[in-house]
JSON list of C-alpha atoms and ligand atoms in Angstrom, two decimals:
[
{"chain": "S", "resi": 773, "resn": "MET", "atom": "CA", "xyz": [-28.42, 6.52, -0.41]},
{"chain": "S", "resi": 774, "resn": "ALA", "atom": "CA", "xyz": [-25.20, 5.01, 0.90]},
{"chain": "S", "resi": 775, "resn": "LYS", "atom": "CA", "xyz": [-25.41, 3.93, 4.47]},
{"chain": "S", "resi": 776, "resn": "LYS", "atom": "CA", "xyz": [-22.82, 5.52, 6.70]},
{"chain": "S", "resi": 777, "resn": "LYS", "atom": "CA", "xyz": [-20.64, 2.93, 8.33]},
{"chain": "S", "resi": 778, "resn": "GLN", "atom": "CA", "xyz": [-21.50, 2.56, 11.95]},
{"chain": "S", "resi": 779, "resn": "TYR", "atom": "CA", "xyz": [-18.58, 1.77, 14.18]},
{"chain": "S", "resi": 780, "resn": "PHE", "atom": "CA", "xyz": [-18.86, 0.16, 17.59]},
{"chain": "S", "resi": 781, "resn": "GLU", "atom": "CA", "xyz": [-22.45, -0.88, 17.07]},
{"chain": "S", "resi": 782, "resn": "GLY", "atom": "CA", "xyz": [-23.88, -2.31, 20.26]},
{"chain": "S", "resi": 783, "resn": "ALA", "atom": "CA", "xyz": [-20.90, -1.10, 22.31]},
{"chain": "S", "resi": 784, "resn": "LYS", "atom": "CA", "xyz": [-21.48, -0.10, 25.89]},
{"chain": "S", "resi": 785, "resn": "LYS", "atom": "CA", "xyz": [-19.58, 2.33, 28.07]},
{"chain": "S", "resi": 786, "resn": "THR", "atom": "CA", "xyz": [-18.46, 0.96, 31.41]},
{"chain": "S", "resi": 787, "resn": "GLU", "atom": "CA", "xyz": [-16.11, 2.19, 34.12]},
{"chain": "S", "resi": 788, "resn": "GLN", "atom": "CA", "xyz": [-13.28, 0.17, 32.55]},
{"chain": "S", "resi": 789, "resn": "GLY", "atom": "CA", "xyz": [-13.81, 1.64, 29.10]},
{"chain": "S", "resi": 790, "resn": "LEU", "atom": "CA", "xyz": [-15.90, 0.86, 26.09]},
{"chain": "S", "resi": 791, "resn": "GLU", "atom": "CA", "xyz": [-17.12, -2.71, 26.00]},
{"chain": "S", "resi": 792, "resn": "TYR", "atom": "CA", "xyz": [-17.35, -4.00, 22.49]},
{"chain": "S", "resi": 793, "resn": "ASN", "atom": "CA", "xyz": [-17.33, -7.54, 21.11]},
{"chain": "S", "resi": 794, "resn": "GLY", "atom": "CA", "xyz": [-15.77, -8.94, 24.26]},
{"chain": "S", "resi": 795, "resn": "PHE", "atom": "CA", "xyz": [-13.01, -6.30, 24.36]},
{"chain": "S", "resi": 796, "resn": "VAL", "atom": "CA", "xyz": [-12.67, -3.34, 26.64]},
{"chain": "S", "resi": 797, "resn": "LEU", "atom": "CA", "xyz": [-11.41, -0.38, 24.67]},
{"chain": "S", "resi": 798, "resn": "SER", "atom": "CA", "xyz": [-9.52, 2.60, 26.04]},
{"chain": "S", "resi": 799, "resn": "PRO", "atom": "CA", "xyz": [-9.88, 5.99, 24.37]},
{"chain": "S", "resi": 800, "resn": "VAL", "atom": "CA", "xyz": [-7.29, 7.09, 21.83]},
{"chain": "S", "resi": 801, "resn": "ILE", "atom": "CA", "xyz": [-4.40, 9.31, 22.92]},
{"chain": "S", "resi": 802, "resn": "ASP", "atom": "CA", "xyz": [-3.02, 12.61, 21.56]},
{"chain": "S", "resi": 803, "resn": "LYS", "atom": "CA", "xyz": [-0.67, 10.79, 19.19]},
{"chain": "S", "resi": 804, "resn": "CYS", "atom": "CA", "xyz": [-3.65, 9.25, 17.42]},
{"chain": "S", "resi": 805, "resn": "ASP", "atom": "CA", "xyz": [-4.82, 12.71, 16.31]},
{"chain": "S", "resi": 806, "resn": "GLY", "atom": "CA", "xyz": [-5.28, 12.62, 12.56]},
{"chain": "S", "resi": 807, "resn": "CYS", "atom": "CA", "xyz": [-5.50, 8.85, 12.30]},
{"chain": "S", "resi": 808, "resn": "GLU", "atom": "CA", "xyz": [-8.44, 7.59, 10.29]},
{"chain": "S", "resi": 809, "resn": "ARG", "atom": "CA", "xyz": [-8.93, 4.69, 12.66]},
{"chain": "S", "resi": 810, "resn": "ALA", "atom": "CA", "xyz": [-9.81, 6.93, 15.59]},
{"chain": "S", "resi": 811, "resn": "VAL", "atom": "CA", "xyz": [-13.58, 7.29, 15.53]},
{"chain": "S", "resi": 812, "resn": "TRP", "atom": "CA", "xyz": [-16.08, 8.91, 17.82]},
{"chain": "S", "resi": 813, "resn": "PHE", "atom": "CA", "xyz": [-18.33, 7.00, 20.12]},
{"chain": "S", "resi": 814, "resn": "GLU", "atom": "CA", "xyz": [-20.50, 9.41, 22.07]},
{"chain": "S", "resi": 815, "resn": "ASP", "atom": "CA", "xyz": [-18.06, 12.00, 23.49]},
{"chain": "S", "resi": 816, "resn": "GLU", "atom": "CA", "xyz": [-14.81, 10.04, 23.12]},
{"chain": "S", "resi": 817, "resn": "ARG", "atom": "CA", "xyz": [-12.78, 8.58, 20.31]},
{"chain": "S", "resi": 818, "resn": "PHE", "atom": "CA", "xyz": [-11.73, 4.95, 20.14]},
{"chain": "S", "resi": 819, "resn": "CYS", "atom": "CA", "xyz": [-9.49, 3.03, 17.81]},
{"chain": "S", "resi": 820, "resn": "THR", "atom": "CA", "xyz": [-11.16, 0.62, 15.40]},
{"chain": "S", "resi": 821, "resn": "SER", "atom": "CA", "xyz": [-7.99, -1.49, 15.21]},
{"chain": "S", "resi": 822, "resn": "TYR", "atom": "CA", "xyz": [-6.53, -1.63, 18.66]},
{"chain": "S", "resi": 823, "resn": "PRO", "atom": "CA", "xyz": [-8.18, -1.72, 22.09]},
{"chain": "S", "resi": 824, "resn": "ASN", "atom": "CA", "xyz": [-5.44, 0.11, 23.96]},
{"chain": "S", "resi": 825, "resn": "PRO", "atom": "CA", "xyz": [-3.84, 2.91, 21.91]},
{"chain": "S", "resi": 826, "resn": "GLU", "atom": "CA", "xyz": [-1.67, 4.09, 24.79]},
{"chain": "S", "resi": 827, "resn": "ARG", "atom": "CA", "xyz": [0.04, 0.72, 24.98]},
{"chain": "S", "resi": 828, "resn": "LYS", "atom": "CA", "xyz": [0.29, 0.59, 21.20]},
{"chain": "S", "resi": 829, "resn": "TRP", "atom": "CA", "xyz": [2.35, 3.78, 21.27]},
{"chain": "S", "resi": 830, "resn": "ALA", "atom": "CA", "xyz": [4.48, 2.81, 24.27]},
{"chain": "S", "resi": 831, "resn": "HIS", "atom": "CA", "xyz": [7.24, 1.35, 22.08]},
{"chain": "S", "resi": 832, "resn": "GLY", "atom": "CA", "xyz": [7.47, 3.77, 19.20]},
{"chain": "S", "resi": 833, "resn": "ALA", "atom": "CA", "xyz": [4.77, 4.56, 16.73]},
{"chain": "S", "resi": 834, "resn": "CYS", "atom": "CA", "xyz": [1.60, 2.63, 16.18]},
{"chain": "S", "resi": 835, "resn": "ASN", "atom": "CA", "xyz": [1.95, 0.41, 13.12]},
{"chain": "S", "resi": 836, "resn": "PHE", "atom": "CA", "xyz": [-1.74, 0.74, 12.29]},
{"chain": "S", "resi": 837, "resn": "ALA", "atom": "CA", "xyz": [-1.63, 4.53, 12.15]},
{"chain": "S", "resi": 838, "resn": "THR", "atom": "CA", "xyz": [-2.85, 6.09, 8.92]},
{"chain": "S", "resi": 839, "resn": "HIS", "atom": "CA", "xyz": [-1.35, 9.52, 9.62]},
{"chain": "S", "resi": 840, "resn": "VAL", "atom": "CA", "xyz": [2.26, 8.71, 10.53]},
{"chain": "S", "resi": 841, "resn": "LYS", "atom": "CA", "xyz": [4.87, 6.18, 9.59]},
{"chain": "S", "resi": 842, "resn": "ALA", "atom": "CA", "xyz": [7.51, 4.98, 11.99]},
{"chain": "S", "resi": 843, "resn": "SER", "atom": "CA", "xyz": [11.03, 4.16, 11.00]},
{"chain": "S", "resi": 844, "resn": "VAL", "atom": "CA", "xyz": [14.06, 3.20, 13.01]},
{"chain": "S", "resi": 845, "resn": "ASP", "atom": "CA", "xyz": [17.21, 5.22, 12.38]},
{"chain": "S", "resi": 846, "resn": "LYS", "atom": "CA", "xyz": [20.77, 3.92, 12.52]},
{"chain": "S", "resi": 847, "resn": "GLY", "atom": "CA", "xyz": [20.99, 4.63, 16.22]},
{"chain": "S", "resi": 848, "resn": "GLY", "atom": "CA", "xyz": [17.97, 2.50, 16.89]},
{"chain": "S", "resi": 849, "resn": "GLN", "atom": "CA", "xyz": [15.78, 5.50, 17.62]},
{"chain": "S", "resi": 850, "resn": "VAL", "atom": "CA", "xyz": [12.22, 5.34, 16.44]},
{"chain": "S", "resi": 851, "resn": "LYS", "atom": "CA", "xyz": [11.33, 8.22, 14.19]},
{"chain": "S", "resi": 852, "resn": "VAL", "atom": "CA", "xyz": [7.77, 9.17, 13.47]},
{"chain": "S", "resi": 853, "resn": "ASN", "atom": "CA", "xyz": [7.14, 10.83, 10.15]},
{"chain": "S", "resi": 854, "resn": "PRO", "atom": "CA", "xyz": [3.83, 12.36, 9.16]},
{"chain": "S", "resi": 855, "resn": "ILE", "atom": "CA", "xyz": [2.36, 10.83, 6.03]},
{"chain": "S", "resi": 856, "resn": "LYS", "atom": "CA", "xyz": [1.84, 13.56, 3.48]},
{"chain": "S", "resi": 857, "resn": "ALA", "atom": "CA", "xyz": [-1.76, 14.31, 2.67]},
{"chain": "S", "resi": 858, "resn": "SER", "atom": "CA", "xyz": [-1.04, 13.82, -1.03]},
{"chain": "S", "resi": 859, "resn": "LYS", "atom": "CA", "xyz": [0.33, 10.35, -0.39]},
{"chain": "S", "resi": 860, "resn": "ARG", "atom": "CA", "xyz": [-2.68, 9.55, 1.72]},
{"chain": "S", "resi": 861, "resn": "ALA", "atom": "CA", "xyz": [-5.01, 10.71, -1.02]},
{"chain": "S", "resi": 862, "resn": "ALA", "atom": "CA", "xyz": [-3.22, 8.57, -3.60]},
{"chain": "S", "resi": 863, "resn": "ARG", "atom": "CA", "xyz": [-3.47, 5.55, -1.39]},
{"chain": "S", "resi": 864, "resn": "GLY", "atom": "CA", "xyz": [-7.19, 6.03, -0.96]},
{"chain": "S", "resi": 865, "resn": "LYS", "atom": "CA", "xyz": [-7.81, 5.57, -4.68]},
{"chain": "N", "resi": 1397, "resn": "LIG", "atom": "S1", "xyz": [-4.49, 2.85, 14.61]},
{"chain": "N", "resi": 1397, "resn": "LIG", "atom": "FE1", "xyz": [-2.91, 3.50, 16.07]},
{"chain": "N", "resi": 1397, "resn": "LIG", "atom": "S2", "xyz": [-2.71, 5.69, 15.73]},
{"chain": "N", "resi": 1397, "resn": "LIG", "atom": "FE2", "xyz": [-4.63, 5.06, 14.80]},
{"chain": "N", "resi": 1397, "resn": "LIG", "atom": "S3", "xyz": [-6.17, 5.40, 16.39]},
{"chain": "N", "resi": 1397, "resn": "LIG", "atom": "FE3", "xyz": [-5.48, 3.29, 16.55]},
{"chain": "N", "resi": 1397, "resn": "LIG", "atom": "S4", "xyz": [-3.87, 3.31, 18.06]},
{"chain": "N", "resi": 1397, "resn": "LIG", "atom": "FE4", "xyz": [-4.18, 5.40, 17.38]}
]
């Protein structure tokens, strides 16, 4: 039987956040909804790629996100486009 990948093994919750491998992780934010890198640890979700999702999103879209893609339009505005489920499925092959 395939073993389910265990994220954040040995992590510990503290007042600052989730302590893991020498990092302190903050929970994911609303914009991370749908991203495959947001995984549950106890009753909160944390990002497996970035310790502070809120800061990651502060300047446009997160470049690690699996559910959206950011682009910059001619006016310099960051646009966030959802990645179509079909595209995501194709990429997972
Ligand atoms: S990769 Fe980006 S969008 Fe996905 S959970 Fe992490 S911070 Fe959020």
